[in-house]
Amino acid sequence: MHFLLTLTLLVVIAAPSFGQPLNESPHQVWKVGERRWTPEDEAQFGKWVEENITEDFFIRHKIPVDCADVPYAARWIYARIAHLPAAATTKDDKWVGHWSTEWRRLPTHSEWSKDPRFRAALLFVISETTTRTLPFDTYPIRIDPGSITAGTPFFVTESHSGIIAHVSLDGSQAHPLQTWEATVPAKIQKMTQKSFLAPRPESTIYSGLVKFRWPVWVKGRWQYLPSKEHPFYSEEQYGSEFYQGSGDYVEAVAKRMDPTVYDPWEKMTKVMNTTARYVRQRVAIVLAGYERCHKGGCPEGSELWEIHSTPGRDGMIFLLMDHLKNLIESNHLDQEAVKEKMESIYILISPDSKVTFYHLYQNCLWLSPHPEDSIEARWGLRKCELIHARIKNANASIDFIEKTYRKKDPNYANFSVEHQFEILSRLFEEWAKSECHPPPAPPPAPKKGKK
């Protein structure tokens, strides 16, 4: 009852009262009238993200994004649809919002995707905001299912950000939180769905899992509701007690979101079914890509490559398979029984060809994401050449991380490089196990920046 009363008071505070009428200009980006954010609106925002944001969302709407753009773009688009307030702090410390009139000369339209005025404002916002501006526009939240919903942003210091794509509280995923993330530089691209992965957040900038602040109309002007007055506010994720009984931040978040202890075989079966669903969804994508690209014309980096490639999906499949392996080994599940179950699941990869789930479990690292490759290569049936390509890609990723993040964020660089070296280690093991020749040159030792 006390919590409901608090929420009611917050809604009253957020209403356009204070004796000041809200005079909206016909030239502003969109009108909000009496609409203000409430906990119910946050829940509806999460539902909209679940139902509408897909890996190709920004391709379909021709919006170039990088990692920091995804949280801002999703929030502004939904606010425009729902006629709710939205704001953003720019790189040069300016504040823009739905009330801004800089785009007054452009026409407007009832549908956001066809609205030139809104699209111009949105492109300005995502070009003028970064992970450095997120701390000014967000606040830290409680880590529980009531606070974390789809659309909830997360960010890692000044390096990376994304949003929660789905919340799974039934044990069917490697982690209760799945994310939508994009890469730099900004371009029209597919997003990647991943399991939540982030280093320990920093309380100095309130990184980690956050929510956008609510713009409110106070004394004749728009301003943010103070962070501590938002209903989901909490700094618990920065305290040492948050980590008790957990190995790291990722595990601590998982336990807060879904503390259920699952039967190991039941958990494995749930994750296997989830993985098989991702794999079956990949079939149509691969076949469409092969039809369009097998004769060439879809080079990496092109718009057609972005549409028909599958690096994000393949990465998610690998993470789920890796989680399956850990479940099987850590719980000492019967290997023969597991193999029998996996071999009973068939994936029809073309009208006249199929593979078993067990084949994919053994060879998931060698799924090719490239739409110009053969169907066989796309499904890991040309293993050695794909291992070699993955080793080159991992080394290229290390070079990119070192050049991009080593000086400005050494902690994130260490975290990311270590992850790539774990991948390389597995690649070299598989190269040797598969008796591929000749052996590739070993990678250089990882650099270490200051902690």
Short mmCIF file of C-alpha atoms in Angstrom, two decimals:
data_model
loop_
_atom_site.label_atom_id
_atom_site.label_comp_id
_atom_site.label_asym_id
_atom_site.label_seq_id
_atom_site.Cartn_x
_atom_site.Cartn_y
_atom_site.Cartn_z
CA MET A 1 0.00 0.00 0.00
CA HIS A 2 2.84 2.38 0.88
CA PHE A 3 4.54 1.66 -2.47
CA LEU A 4 1.30 2.33 -4.41
CA LEU A 5 0.79 5.58 -2.51
CA THR A 6 4.34 6.64 -3.37
CA LEU A 7 3.76 5.91 -7.06
CA THR A 8 0.51 7.87 -6.98
CA LEU A 9 2.29 10.88 -5.47
CA LEU A 10 4.99 10.68 -8.13
CA VAL A 11 2.39 10.68 -10.90
CA VAL A 12 0.77 13.75 -9.32
CA ILE A 13 4.17 15.47 -9.13
CA ALA A 14 4.82 14.65 -12.78
CA ALA A 15 1.50 16.16 -13.90
CA PRO A 16 1.46 19.66 -15.45
CA SER A 17 0.35 21.46 -12.29
CA PHE A 18 2.14 24.21 -10.35
CA GLY A 19 -0.42 26.73 -11.69
CA GLN A 20 1.36 26.90 -15.03
CA PRO A 21 -0.49 25.96 -18.23
CA LEU A 22 1.35 23.89 -20.80
CA ASN A 23 1.39 25.92 -23.99
CA GLU A 24 2.53 23.65 -26.80
CA SER A 25 3.85 25.10 -30.03
CA PRO A 26 2.58 23.87 -33.39
CA HIS A 27 6.26 23.90 -34.44
CA GLN A 28 7.58 21.43 -31.83
CA VAL A 29 8.62 17.87 -32.73
CA TRP A 30 5.46 16.31 -31.25
CA LYS A 31 2.80 17.20 -28.72
CA VAL A 32 2.23 15.41 -25.42
CA GLY A 33 -0.76 17.23 -23.93
CA GLU A 34 -1.48 15.86 -20.49
CA ARG A 35 0.54 12.65 -21.06
CA ARG A 36 3.37 11.96 -18.60
CA TRP A 37 5.50 8.90 -17.82
CA THR A 38 4.22 6.54 -15.13
CA PRO A 39 5.29 3.04 -14.06
CA GLU A 40 2.48 1.71 -16.27
CA ASP A 41 3.92 3.58 -19.27
CA GLU A 42 7.34 2.07 -18.56
CA ALA A 43 5.71 -1.37 -18.64
CA GLN A 44 4.02 -0.53 -21.95
CA PHE A 45 7.35 0.67 -23.34
CA GLY A 46 8.85 -2.70 -22.44
CA LYS A 47 5.99 -4.52 -24.13
CA TRP A 48 6.45 -2.41 -27.27
CA VAL A 49 10.18 -3.21 -27.39
CA GLU A 50 9.44 -6.94 -27.00
CA GLU A 51 6.89 -6.88 -29.82
CA ASN A 52 8.52 -4.47 -32.29
CA ILE A 53 12.29 -4.28 -31.95
CA THR A 54 13.98 -6.95 -34.07
CA GLU A 55 17.53 -7.37 -35.30
CA ASP A 56 16.67 -5.61 -38.58
CA PHE A 57 14.49 -2.85 -37.05
CA PHE A 58 16.89 -0.04 -37.94
CA ILE A 59 17.55 -1.48 -41.40
CA ARG A 60 13.82 -1.53 -42.15
CA HIS A 61 13.45 2.07 -41.04
CA LYS A 62 16.77 3.23 -42.57
CA ILE A 63 18.20 4.66 -39.35
CA PRO A 64 21.99 4.54 -38.91
CA VAL A 65 22.96 3.57 -35.35
CA ASP A 66 25.92 2.65 -33.20
CA CYS A 67 25.87 1.19 -29.69
CA ALA A 68 24.92 4.39 -27.83
CA ASP A 69 22.21 5.21 -30.36
CA VAL A 70 20.13 2.10 -29.64
CA PRO A 71 18.85 3.21 -26.17
CA TYR A 72 18.10 6.77 -27.30
CA ALA A 73 16.46 5.75 -30.59
CA ALA A 74 14.19 3.13 -29.00
CA ARG A 75 13.10 5.56 -26.27
CA TRP A 76 12.42 8.49 -28.60
CA ILE A 77 10.52 6.39 -31.14
CA TYR A 78 8.22 4.93 -28.49
CA ALA A 79 7.72 8.34 -26.81
CA ARG A 80 6.72 9.76 -30.21
CA ILE A 81 4.24 6.91 -30.78
CA ALA A 82 2.72 7.22 -27.30
CA HIS A 83 2.82 11.06 -27.18
CA LEU A 84 5.00 10.99 -24.07
CA PRO A 85 7.77 13.45 -23.17
CA ALA A 86 11.34 12.69 -24.27
CA ALA A 87 14.61 14.54 -23.80
CA ALA A 88 18.34 14.12 -24.35
CA THR A 89 21.57 15.80 -23.30
CA THR A 90 23.91 16.45 -26.24
CA LYS A 91 27.69 16.19 -26.38
CA ASP A 92 28.01 19.97 -26.02
CA ASP A 93 25.74 19.99 -22.95
CA LYS A 94 22.57 21.21 -24.66
CA TRP A 95 19.12 19.84 -23.83
CA VAL A 96 16.67 18.92 -26.57
CA GLY A 97 13.28 17.31 -26.38
CA HIS A 98 9.87 16.80 -27.90
CA TRP A 99 9.23 20.52 -27.31
CA SER A 100 12.16 21.66 -29.50
CA THR A 101 11.24 23.83 -32.50
CA GLU A 102 14.51 23.78 -34.48
CA TRP A 103 12.84 21.60 -37.13
CA ARG A 104 9.75 23.80 -37.53
CA ARG A 105 10.23 24.15 -41.29
CA LEU A 106 9.81 20.43 -41.88
CA PRO A 107 6.34 18.92 -42.29
CA THR A 108 4.97 16.43 -39.81
CA HIS A 109 2.97 13.21 -40.19
CA SER A 110 0.81 11.05 -37.94
CA GLU A 111 3.13 8.02 -38.34
CA TRP A 112 6.56 8.40 -36.80
CA SER A 113 8.39 6.58 -39.60
CA LYS A 114 6.87 8.93 -42.21
CA ASP A 115 7.31 12.09 -40.14
CA PRO A 116 10.15 14.23 -41.63
CA ARG A 117 10.22 16.54 -38.61
CA PHE A 118 10.53 13.71 -36.12
CA ARG A 119 13.09 11.78 -38.22
CA ALA A 120 15.27 14.89 -38.49
CA ALA A 121 15.09 15.43 -34.72
CA LEU A 122 15.83 11.74 -34.07
CA LEU A 123 18.87 11.73 -36.36
CA PHE A 124 20.14 14.85 -34.60
CA VAL A 125 19.69 13.26 -31.18
CA ILE A 126 21.51 10.03 -32.03
CA SER A 127 24.33 11.95 -33.72
CA GLU A 128 24.79 14.27 -30.73
CA THR A 129 24.55 11.73 -27.87
CA THR A 130 27.07 9.12 -26.76
CA THR A 131 27.74 6.77 -23.88
CA ARG A 132 29.17 9.87 -22.14
CA THR A 133 25.77 11.59 -22.19
CA LEU A 134 23.81 8.60 -20.87
CA PRO A 135 24.67 9.35 -17.19
CA PHE A 136 22.91 12.73 -17.54
CA ASP A 137 19.74 11.21 -19.00
CA THR A 138 19.38 8.06 -16.87
CA TYR A 139 19.30 6.90 -13.26
CA PRO A 140 20.37 3.59 -11.59
CA ILE A 141 17.63 1.11 -10.74
CA ARG A 142 16.77 -1.84 -8.51
CA ILE A 143 17.80 -5.19 -9.92
CA ASP A 144 14.56 -7.14 -9.93
CA PRO A 145 11.87 -8.21 -12.44
CA GLY A 146 9.66 -5.27 -11.48
CA SER A 147 12.29 -2.74 -12.52
CA ILE A 148 14.12 -4.38 -15.42
CA THR A 149 11.96 -4.78 -18.49
CA ALA A 150 12.61 -4.81 -22.22
CA GLY A 151 13.93 -1.42 -23.32
CA THR A 152 15.90 -0.90 -20.10
CA PRO A 153 19.30 0.58 -21.05
CA PHE A 154 22.67 -0.56 -19.76
CA PHE A 155 26.06 0.98 -20.36
CA VAL A 156 29.69 0.27 -19.61
CA THR A 157 31.62 3.40 -18.55
CA GLU A 158 32.25 5.40 -21.76
CA SER A 159 32.65 2.40 -24.02
CA HIS A 160 29.47 0.51 -24.82
CA SER A 161 25.73 0.43 -24.31
CA GLY A 162 22.58 -1.38 -25.38
CA ILE A 163 19.09 -2.21 -24.20
CA ILE A 164 17.41 -5.23 -22.69
CA ALA A 165 15.66 -7.14 -25.48
CA HIS A 166 13.86 -9.82 -23.47
CA VAL A 167 13.54 -10.92 -19.86
CA SER A 168 13.32 -14.72 -19.46
CA LEU A 169 12.41 -15.98 -15.99
CA ASP A 170 11.80 -19.64 -16.83
CA GLY A 171 15.37 -20.96 -17.06
CA SER A 172 15.26 -21.28 -20.85
CA GLN A 173 18.18 -18.93 -21.54
CA ALA A 174 21.83 -18.78 -20.55
CA HIS A 175 21.01 -15.57 -18.61
CA PRO A 176 17.62 -14.10 -17.64
CA LEU A 177 18.47 -10.94 -19.61
CA GLN A 178 19.02 -10.84 -23.36
CA THR A 179 20.18 -7.63 -25.01
CA TRP A 180 20.06 -5.73 -28.27
CA GLU A 181 23.41 -4.19 -29.17
CA ALA A 182 24.95 -2.44 -32.17
CA THR A 183 28.57 -1.77 -33.11
CA VAL A 184 30.60 1.28 -34.07
CA PRO A 185 30.80 3.17 -36.35
CA ALA A 186 27.22 4.33 -36.83
CA LYS A 187 25.64 2.77 -39.90
CA ILE A 188 22.44 1.12 -41.06
CA GLN A 189 22.99 -2.29 -39.52
CA LYS A 190 21.46 -5.32 -37.89
CA MET A 191 21.57 -5.39 -34.14
CA THR A 192 23.03 -8.35 -32.29
CA GLN A 193 21.08 -10.24 -29.66
CA LYS A 194 23.27 -11.39 -26.79
CA SER A 195 23.09 -12.72 -23.27
CA PHE A 196 23.72 -9.94 -20.75
CA LEU A 197 27.45 -9.45 -20.26
CA ALA A 198 29.02 -6.47 -18.52
CA PRO A 199 31.83 -5.77 -16.06
CA ARG A 200 31.10 -4.40 -12.60
CA PRO A 201 29.42 -0.97 -12.92
CA GLU A 202 30.95 2.23 -11.58
CA SER A 203 29.10 4.30 -9.00
CA THR A 204 30.97 7.48 -10.00
CA ILE A 205 28.95 7.71 -13.21
CA TYR A 206 26.12 5.31 -12.28
CA SER A 207 26.82 2.91 -15.12
CA GLY A 208 25.23 -0.54 -15.27
CA LEU A 209 21.49 -1.13 -15.56
CA VAL A 210 19.57 2.15 -15.68
CA LYS A 211 16.34 3.78 -16.84
CA PHE A 212 15.68 7.04 -18.66
CA ARG A 213 14.68 9.98 -16.50
CA TRP A 214 11.21 11.47 -16.88
CA PRO A 215 10.86 15.03 -18.26
CA VAL A 216 8.27 16.93 -16.19
CA TRP A 217 6.67 20.36 -16.60
CA VAL A 218 7.60 22.50 -13.60
CA LYS A 219 7.10 26.26 -13.23
CA GLY A 220 6.64 26.88 -16.89
CA ARG A 221 9.48 24.80 -18.27
CA TRP A 222 10.54 21.21 -18.90
CA GLN A 223 13.09 19.66 -16.58
CA TYR A 224 14.03 16.18 -15.39
CA LEU A 225 12.39 14.68 -12.35
CA PRO A 226 15.21 14.30 -9.77
CA SER A 227 16.74 10.83 -10.06
CA LYS A 228 15.91 9.77 -6.51
CA GLU A 229 12.22 10.57 -6.99
CA HIS A 230 11.77 7.97 -9.74
CA PRO A 231 9.92 4.83 -8.61
CA PHE A 232 12.64 2.36 -9.67
CA TYR A 233 15.63 4.25 -8.26
CA SER A 234 18.28 2.30 -6.34
CA GLU A 235 22.06 2.22 -6.00
CA GLU A 236 22.11 -1.39 -4.80
CA GLN A 237 24.12 -2.68 -7.81
CA TYR A 238 27.15 -0.66 -6.62
CA GLY A 239 27.32 -2.06 -3.09
CA SER A 240 29.51 -4.97 -2.01
CA GLU A 241 26.52 -6.83 -0.52
CA PHE A 242 25.01 -7.06 -4.01
CA TYR A 243 27.73 -9.58 -4.93
CA GLN A 244 27.42 -11.89 -1.93
CA GLY A 245 27.25 -15.50 -3.12
CA SER A 246 28.05 -14.54 -6.74
CA GLY A 247 31.23 -14.69 -8.75
CA ASP A 248 30.73 -11.45 -10.65
CA TYR A 249 28.23 -8.76 -11.66
CA VAL A 250 26.64 -10.86 -14.42
CA GLU A 251 25.94 -13.75 -12.03
CA ALA A 252 24.68 -11.40 -9.31
CA VAL A 253 22.19 -9.85 -11.74
CA ALA A 254 21.04 -13.31 -12.86
CA LYS A 255 20.39 -14.41 -9.26
CA ARG A 256 18.43 -11.23 -8.48
CA MET A 257 16.30 -11.64 -11.59
CA ASP A 258 15.65 -15.38 -11.31
CA PRO A 259 16.76 -17.04 -8.04
CA THR A 260 15.13 -20.38 -8.94
CA VAL A 261 17.40 -23.43 -8.66
CA TYR A 262 16.42 -25.64 -11.61
CA ASP A 263 16.76 -29.39 -11.94
CA PRO A 264 19.89 -29.77 -14.16
CA TRP A 265 18.26 -32.04 -16.76
CA GLU A 266 15.17 -29.80 -16.90
CA LYS A 267 17.39 -26.72 -17.29
CA MET A 268 19.41 -28.39 -20.06
CA THR A 269 16.22 -29.39 -21.90
CA LYS A 270 14.85 -25.84 -21.68
CA VAL A 271 18.05 -24.31 -23.03
CA MET A 272 18.26 -26.96 -25.75
CA ASN A 273 14.73 -26.13 -26.91
CA THR A 274 15.55 -22.41 -26.96
CA THR A 275 18.71 -23.06 -28.97
CA ALA A 276 16.86 -25.28 -31.46
CA ARG A 277 14.34 -22.47 -31.98
CA TYR A 278 17.14 -19.99 -32.82
CA VAL A 279 18.67 -22.54 -35.18
CA ARG A 280 15.41 -23.21 -37.02
CA GLN A 281 14.80 -19.48 -37.44
CA ARG A 282 18.25 -19.29 -39.05
CA VAL A 283 17.29 -21.75 -41.82
CA ALA A 284 15.04 -19.32 -43.71
CA ILE A 285 17.56 -16.49 -43.29
CA VAL A 286 20.38 -18.64 -44.73
CA LEU A 287 18.31 -19.86 -47.67
CA ALA A 288 17.18 -16.32 -48.55
CA GLY A 289 20.77 -15.07 -48.29
CA TYR A 290 22.08 -17.86 -50.48
CA GLU A 291 19.42 -17.22 -53.11
CA ARG A 292 20.30 -13.51 -53.26
CA CYS A 293 24.05 -13.59 -52.69
CA HIS A 294 25.67 -16.90 -53.77
CA LYS A 295 26.63 -15.43 -57.15
CA GLY A 296 28.26 -12.41 -55.48
CA GLY A 297 27.06 -8.88 -54.90
CA CYS A 298 26.86 -9.05 -51.10
CA PRO A 299 30.40 -8.15 -49.92
CA GLU A 300 30.95 -7.67 -46.21
CA GLY A 301 29.99 -4.15 -45.17
CA SER A 302 27.42 -3.69 -47.93
CA GLU A 303 23.72 -3.13 -47.22
CA LEU A 304 22.86 -6.55 -48.65
CA TRP A 305 25.46 -8.17 -46.39
CA GLU A 306 23.86 -6.44 -43.38
CA ILE A 307 20.45 -7.78 -44.42
CA HIS A 308 21.43 -11.38 -45.20
CA SER A 309 24.39 -12.13 -42.89
CA THR A 310 24.02 -13.81 -39.50
CA PRO A 311 26.95 -12.91 -37.22
CA GLY A 312 24.73 -11.79 -34.34
CA ARG A 313 22.44 -14.81 -34.51
CA ASP A 314 25.42 -17.16 -34.85
CA GLY A 315 27.05 -15.57 -31.81
CA MET A 316 23.88 -16.10 -29.78
CA ILE A 317 23.70 -19.74 -30.89
CA PHE A 318 27.32 -20.25 -29.86
CA LEU A 319 26.71 -18.70 -26.42
CA LEU A 320 23.72 -20.98 -25.86
CA MET A 321 25.67 -24.04 -26.98
CA ASP A 322 28.51 -23.06 -24.68
CA HIS A 323 26.03 -22.71 -21.83
CA LEU A 324 24.67 -26.18 -22.66
CA LYS A 325 28.19 -27.60 -22.49
CA ASN A 326 28.77 -25.99 -19.08
CA LEU A 327 25.43 -27.32 -17.80
CA ILE A 328 26.25 -30.84 -18.96
CA GLU A 329 29.79 -30.89 -17.60
CA SER A 330 29.24 -29.07 -14.30
CA ASN A 331 26.24 -31.26 -13.42
CA HIS A 332 27.87 -34.49 -14.65
CA LEU A 333 24.91 -35.33 -16.86
CA ASP A 334 24.97 -38.67 -18.68
CA GLN A 335 26.91 -37.93 -21.89
CA GLU A 336 25.35 -40.77 -23.87
CA ALA A 337 21.82 -39.80 -22.86
CA VAL A 338 22.53 -36.19 -23.84
CA LYS A 339 23.97 -37.26 -27.19
CA GLU A 340 20.97 -39.46 -27.90
CA LYS A 341 18.59 -36.59 -27.13
CA MET A 342 20.55 -34.20 -29.37
CA GLU A 343 20.76 -36.68 -32.25
CA SER A 344 16.97 -37.10 -32.18
CA ILE A 345 16.53 -33.44 -33.16
CA TYR A 346 16.89 -32.79 -36.91
CA ILE A 347 17.29 -29.43 -38.64
CA LEU A 348 16.24 -29.35 -42.31
CA ILE A 349 18.82 -26.90 -43.73
CA SER A 350 17.62 -27.22 -47.35
CA PRO A 351 14.87 -29.17 -49.16
CA ASP A 352 17.19 -32.18 -49.54
CA SER A 353 19.68 -31.83 -46.67
CA LYS A 354 19.51 -31.97 -42.88
CA VAL A 355 21.82 -31.97 -39.87
CA THR A 356 21.29 -33.09 -36.30
CA PHE A 357 21.33 -30.83 -33.30
CA TYR A 358 24.32 -32.85 -32.10
CA HIS A 359 26.27 -31.86 -35.24
CA LEU A 360 25.55 -28.20 -34.47
CA TYR A 361 26.48 -28.68 -30.82
CA GLN A 362 29.85 -30.07 -31.91
CA ASN A 363 30.42 -27.54 -34.68
CA CYS A 364 28.59 -24.33 -33.73
CA LEU A 365 31.79 -22.30 -33.92
CA TRP A 366 32.04 -23.06 -37.61
CA LEU A 367 28.71 -21.68 -38.76
CA SER A 368 29.56 -19.17 -41.48
CA PRO A 369 27.72 -15.82 -41.24
CA HIS A 370 28.57 -14.84 -44.84
CA PRO A 371 25.63 -14.92 -47.27
CA GLU A 372 27.90 -15.54 -50.28
CA ASP A 373 29.11 -18.87 -48.81
CA SER A 374 27.66 -22.24 -49.76
CA ILE A 375 24.84 -23.80 -47.73
CA GLU A 376 27.35 -26.41 -46.47
CA ALA A 377 29.72 -23.73 -45.22
CA ARG A 378 26.88 -21.79 -43.59
CA TRP A 379 26.10 -24.86 -41.45
CA GLY A 380 29.65 -25.75 -40.37
CA LEU A 381 30.30 -28.50 -42.89
CA ARG A 382 33.60 -26.95 -44.04
CA LYS A 383 35.25 -26.73 -40.70
CA CYS A 384 38.96 -26.04 -41.21
CA GLU A 385 38.54 -23.08 -43.54
CA LEU A 386 36.01 -21.58 -41.15
CA ILE A 387 38.27 -22.05 -38.12
CA HIS A 388 41.00 -20.20 -39.99
CA ALA A 389 38.60 -17.35 -40.85
CA ARG A 390 37.43 -17.11 -37.21
CA ILE A 391 41.02 -16.89 -35.97
CA LYS A 392 41.64 -13.99 -38.37
CA ASN A 393 38.43 -12.29 -37.22
CA ALA A 394 39.33 -12.65 -33.53
CA ASN A 395 42.79 -11.18 -34.12
CA ALA A 396 41.20 -8.32 -36.07
CA SER A 397 38.80 -7.70 -33.16
CA ILE A 398 41.74 -7.52 -30.76
CA ASP A 399 43.48 -4.98 -32.99
CA PHE A 400 40.28 -2.90 -33.17
CA ILE A 401 39.80 -2.97 -29.38
CA GLU A 402 43.40 -1.97 -28.75
CA LYS A 403 43.26 0.95 -31.19
CA THR A 404 39.81 2.14 -30.14
CA TYR A 405 39.67 1.63 -26.36
CA ARG A 406 43.14 1.02 -24.91
CA LYS A 407 43.88 4.67 -24.08
CA LYS A 408 40.41 6.00 -23.29
CA ASP A 409 39.09 3.00 -21.32
CA PRO A 410 41.77 0.43 -20.40
CA ASN A 411 39.42 -1.52 -18.09
CA TYR A 412 36.96 -2.14 -20.90
CA ALA A 413 39.86 -2.93 -23.26
CA ASN A 414 41.15 -5.57 -20.81
CA PHE A 415 37.67 -7.06 -20.42
CA SER A 416 37.06 -7.23 -24.17
CA VAL A 417 40.52 -8.49 -25.14
CA GLU A 418 40.38 -11.25 -22.53
CA HIS A 419 37.05 -12.37 -24.00
CA GLN A 420 38.62 -12.52 -27.49
CA PHE A 421 41.59 -14.51 -26.18
CA GLU A 422 39.20 -17.03 -24.65
CA ILE A 423 37.66 -17.41 -28.11
CA LEU A 424 41.12 -17.79 -29.69
CA SER A 425 42.09 -20.44 -27.18
CA ARG A 426 39.07 -22.54 -28.13
CA LEU A 427 39.75 -21.99 -31.82
CA PHE A 428 43.30 -23.29 -31.53
CA GLU A 429 42.11 -26.31 -29.55
CA GLU A 430 39.55 -27.10 -32.23
CA TRP A 431 42.12 -26.59 -35.01
CA ALA A 432 44.37 -29.19 -33.41
CA LYS A 433 41.49 -31.58 -32.62
CA SER A 434 40.22 -31.38 -36.20
CA GLU A 435 43.74 -32.04 -37.56
CA CYS A 436 43.64 -28.97 -39.77
CA HIS A 437 46.86 -27.99 -41.54
CA PRO A 438 49.03 -26.00 -41.40
CA PRO A 439 48.69 -24.71 -37.85
CA PRO A 440 48.08 -20.92 -37.71
CA ALA A 441 50.55 -18.61 -35.98
CA PRO A 442 49.72 -18.19 -32.26
CA PRO A 443 48.28 -14.80 -31.20
CA PRO A 444 50.40 -12.22 -29.38
CA ALA A 445 50.20 -12.07 -25.59
CA PRO A 446 47.37 -9.79 -24.40
CA LYS A 447 48.31 -6.29 -23.31
CA LYS A 448 47.34 -5.09 -19.90
CA GLY A 449 46.24 -1.57 -19.09
CA LYS A 450 45.83 -0.02 -15.69
CA LYS A 451 42.95 -1.33 -13.61
#
